[in-house]
Amino acid sequence: VQLQASGGGLVQAGGSLRLSCAASGFTLDYYSFGWYRQAPGKEREGVSWITSSGSTTYYDDSVKGRFTISRDNAKNTVYLQMDSLRPEDTAVYYCAAKDVGLHSIVVRTPQAYDYWGRGTQVTVSS
């Protein structure tokens, strides 16, 4: 079982990036997902969450209106489209998967997640 996050990079303020989280070894149908980030010297924080079907999404206030989470279960991939990036968005971004069965829920507690991907660095220059 593996999650692989990719798509990070260096971008100027106001720019966009699209992160991908590719899953292997399991199917996404019964998993909700979350994107988290950790900036240097700071604790890991939640950014966005999506239910197993993709029908409901949630965002931290800091990214609401700028970031969009989505998923393609057929491709076993979850995405985070990041627009209007700001220097304060600079961090290592992680994706995480939680087995929720048939429940249309998300989990915000990082410790509750079953799988984590390796992070991808996002750097936004001013």
mmCIF file of C-alpha atoms in Angstrom:
data_model
loop_
_atom_site.group_PDB
_atom_site.id
_atom_site.type_symbol
_atom_site.label_atom_id
_atom_site.label_comp_id
_atom_site.label_asym_id
_atom_site.label_seq_id
_atom_site.Cartn_x
_atom_site.Cartn_y
_atom_site.Cartn_z
ATOM 1 C CA VAL A 1 0.000 0.000 0.000
ATOM 2 C CA GLN A 2 1.424 3.319 -1.010
ATOM 3 C CA LEU A 3 0.420 6.941 -1.484
ATOM 4 C CA GLN A 4 2.607 9.081 -3.674
ATOM 5 C CA ALA A 5 2.168 12.824 -3.651
ATOM 6 C CA SER A 6 3.571 14.844 -6.521
ATOM 7 C CA GLY A 7 3.192 18.155 -8.318
ATOM 8 C CA GLY A 8 4.930 20.467 -5.917
ATOM 9 C CA GLY A 9 7.439 23.062 -6.982
ATOM 10 C CA LEU A 10 8.464 26.682 -6.921
ATOM 11 C CA VAL A 11 5.908 29.251 -8.018
ATOM 12 C CA GLN A 12 5.471 32.990 -7.720
ATOM 13 C CA ALA A 13 2.761 34.476 -5.565
ATOM 14 C CA GLY A 14 -0.524 34.438 -7.432
ATOM 15 C CA GLY A 15 0.430 31.347 -9.363
ATOM 16 C CA SER A 16 -1.060 27.870 -9.404
ATOM 17 C CA LEU A 17 -0.009 24.294 -8.792
ATOM 18 C CA ARG A 18 -1.874 21.015 -8.970
ATOM 19 C CA LEU A 19 -0.898 18.316 -6.528
ATOM 20 C CA SER A 20 -1.674 14.678 -7.180
ATOM 21 C CA CYS A 21 -1.880 11.796 -4.726
ATOM 22 C CA ALA A 22 -1.664 8.442 -6.467
ATOM 23 C CA ALA A 23 -2.667 5.352 -4.520
ATOM 24 C CA SER A 24 -1.381 1.867 -5.166
ATOM 25 C CA GLY A 25 -2.140 -1.394 -3.431
ATOM 26 C CA PHE A 26 -5.734 -0.512 -2.591
ATOM 27 C CA THR A 27 -8.790 1.028 -4.219
ATOM 28 C CA LEU A 28 -10.075 4.409 -3.171
ATOM 29 C CA ASP A 29 -13.778 3.603 -3.066
ATOM 30 C CA TYR A 30 -14.025 3.278 0.723
ATOM 31 C CA TYR A 31 -11.462 5.878 1.679
ATOM 32 C CA SER A 32 -11.835 9.512 2.521
ATOM 33 C CA PHE A 33 -8.797 11.684 1.920
ATOM 34 C CA GLY A 34 -7.165 14.689 3.414
ATOM 35 C CA TRP A 35 -4.422 17.050 2.386
ATOM 36 C CA TYR A 36 -2.183 18.388 5.139
ATOM 37 C CA ARG A 37 0.810 20.675 5.135
ATOM 38 C CA GLN A 38 3.712 21.433 7.405
ATOM 39 C CA ALA A 39 5.789 24.578 7.216
ATOM 40 C CA PRO A 40 9.251 24.806 8.825
ATOM 41 C CA GLY A 41 8.974 25.190 12.570
ATOM 42 C CA LYS A 42 5.221 24.701 12.548
ATOM 43 C CA GLU A 43 2.874 21.845 13.304
ATOM 44 C CA ARG A 44 1.159 19.879 10.576
ATOM 45 C CA GLU A 45 -2.175 21.453 9.682
ATOM 46 C CA GLY A 46 -5.161 20.286 7.704
ATOM 47 C CA VAL A 47 -5.888 21.946 4.403
ATOM 48 C CA SER A 48 -8.711 20.095 2.700
ATOM 49 C CA TRP A 49 -10.780 16.910 2.947
ATOM 50 C CA ILE A 50 -13.014 14.894 0.638
ATOM 51 C CA THR A 51 -15.482 12.074 1.216
ATOM 52 C CA SER A 52 -15.054 8.651 -0.385
ATOM 53 C CA SER A 53 -17.516 9.431 -3.168
ATOM 54 C CA GLY A 54 -16.223 12.928 -3.689
ATOM 55 C CA SER A 55 -19.675 14.345 -3.059
ATOM 56 C CA THR A 56 -18.592 16.569 -0.168
ATOM 57 C CA THR A 57 -15.475 18.624 0.323
ATOM 58 C CA TYR A 58 -14.152 20.721 3.172
ATOM 59 C CA TYR A 59 -11.513 23.414 3.409
ATOM 60 C CA ASP A 60 -9.579 25.196 6.066
ATOM 61 C CA ASP A 61 -10.463 28.876 6.159
ATOM 62 C CA SER A 62 -6.929 29.777 5.099
ATOM 63 C CA VAL A 63 -7.401 28.161 1.665
ATOM 64 C CA LYS A 64 -11.126 28.426 1.108
ATOM 65 C CA GLY A 65 -11.895 29.896 -2.299
ATOM 66 C CA ARG A 66 -8.350 29.285 -3.550
ATOM 67 C CA PHE A 67 -7.854 25.518 -3.302
ATOM 68 C CA THR A 68 -10.023 22.762 -4.769
ATOM 69 C CA ILE A 69 -9.857 19.110 -3.775
ATOM 70 C CA SER A 70 -11.134 16.426 -6.126
ATOM 71 C CA ARG A 71 -10.732 12.745 -6.800
ATOM 72 C CA ASP A 72 -10.887 10.259 -9.639
ATOM 73 C CA ASN A 73 -11.502 6.848 -8.119
ATOM 74 C CA ALA A 74 -11.095 5.179 -11.504
ATOM 75 C CA LYS A 75 -7.553 6.534 -11.636
ATOM 76 C CA ASN A 76 -6.930 5.913 -7.929
ATOM 77 C CA THR A 77 -5.871 9.535 -7.596
ATOM 78 C CA VAL A 78 -6.814 12.521 -5.467
ATOM 79 C CA TYR A 79 -5.956 16.072 -6.492
ATOM 80 C CA LEU A 80 -5.458 19.451 -4.888
ATOM 81 C CA GLN A 81 -5.703 22.384 -7.260
ATOM 82 C CA MET A 82 -4.048 25.394 -5.664
ATOM 83 C CA ASP A 83 -4.695 28.818 -7.158
ATOM 84 C CA SER A 84 -3.812 32.335 -6.034
ATOM 85 C CA LEU A 85 -0.913 30.949 -4.055
ATOM 86 C CA ARG A 86 0.604 33.032 -1.296
ATOM 87 C CA PRO A 87 4.017 32.896 0.365
ATOM 88 C CA GLU A 88 2.329 31.589 3.518
ATOM 89 C CA ASP A 89 1.236 28.508 1.568
ATOM 90 C CA THR A 90 4.869 27.412 1.463
ATOM 91 C CA ALA A 91 5.111 24.001 3.122
ATOM 92 C CA VAL A 92 5.529 20.315 2.540
ATOM 93 C CA TYR A 93 2.146 18.948 1.490
ATOM 94 C CA TYR A 94 0.999 15.456 2.435
ATOM 95 C CA CYS A 95 -1.970 13.365 1.388
ATOM 96 C CA ALA A 96 -3.583 10.857 3.721
ATOM 97 C CA ALA A 97 -6.222 8.139 3.366
ATOM 98 C CA LYS A 98 -8.726 6.894 5.925
ATOM 99 C CA ASP A 99 -10.884 3.762 5.580
ATOM 100 C CA VAL A 100 -14.441 4.929 6.262
ATOM 101 C CA GLY A 101 -16.347 1.991 4.778
ATOM 102 C CA LEU A 102 -19.715 3.073 3.421
ATOM 103 C CA HIS A 103 -19.865 6.242 5.480
ATOM 104 C CA SER A 104 -19.801 9.605 3.764
ATOM 105 C CA ILE A 105 -17.563 11.279 6.315
ATOM 106 C CA VAL A 106 -14.179 12.867 6.596
ATOM 107 C CA VAL A 107 -11.703 12.692 9.431
ATOM 108 C CA ARG A 108 -9.686 15.730 10.432
ATOM 109 C CA THR A 109 -7.504 14.199 13.134
ATOM 110 C CA PRO A 110 -4.162 13.351 11.515
ATOM 111 C CA GLN A 111 -3.540 10.470 13.921
ATOM 112 C CA ALA A 112 -6.688 8.697 12.698
ATOM 113 C CA TYR A 113 -5.477 8.236 9.141
ATOM 114 C CA ASP A 114 -4.475 4.795 7.887
ATOM 115 C CA TYR A 115 -2.005 5.790 5.204
ATOM 116 C CA TRP A 116 0.211 8.789 4.527
ATOM 117 C CA GLY A 117 2.133 9.695 1.446
ATOM 118 C CA ARG A 118 5.544 11.217 1.356
ATOM 119 C CA GLY A 119 5.283 14.935 1.111
ATOM 120 C CA THR A 120 5.812 17.198 -1.845
ATOM 121 C CA GLN A 121 7.419 20.606 -1.362
ATOM 122 C CA VAL A 122 5.502 23.711 -2.365
ATOM 123 C CA THR A 123 7.411 26.980 -2.317
ATOM 124 C CA VAL A 124 5.722 30.278 -3.123
ATOM 125 C CA SER A 125 7.973 33.254 -3.682
ATOM 126 C CA SER A 126 6.851 36.822 -3.089
#
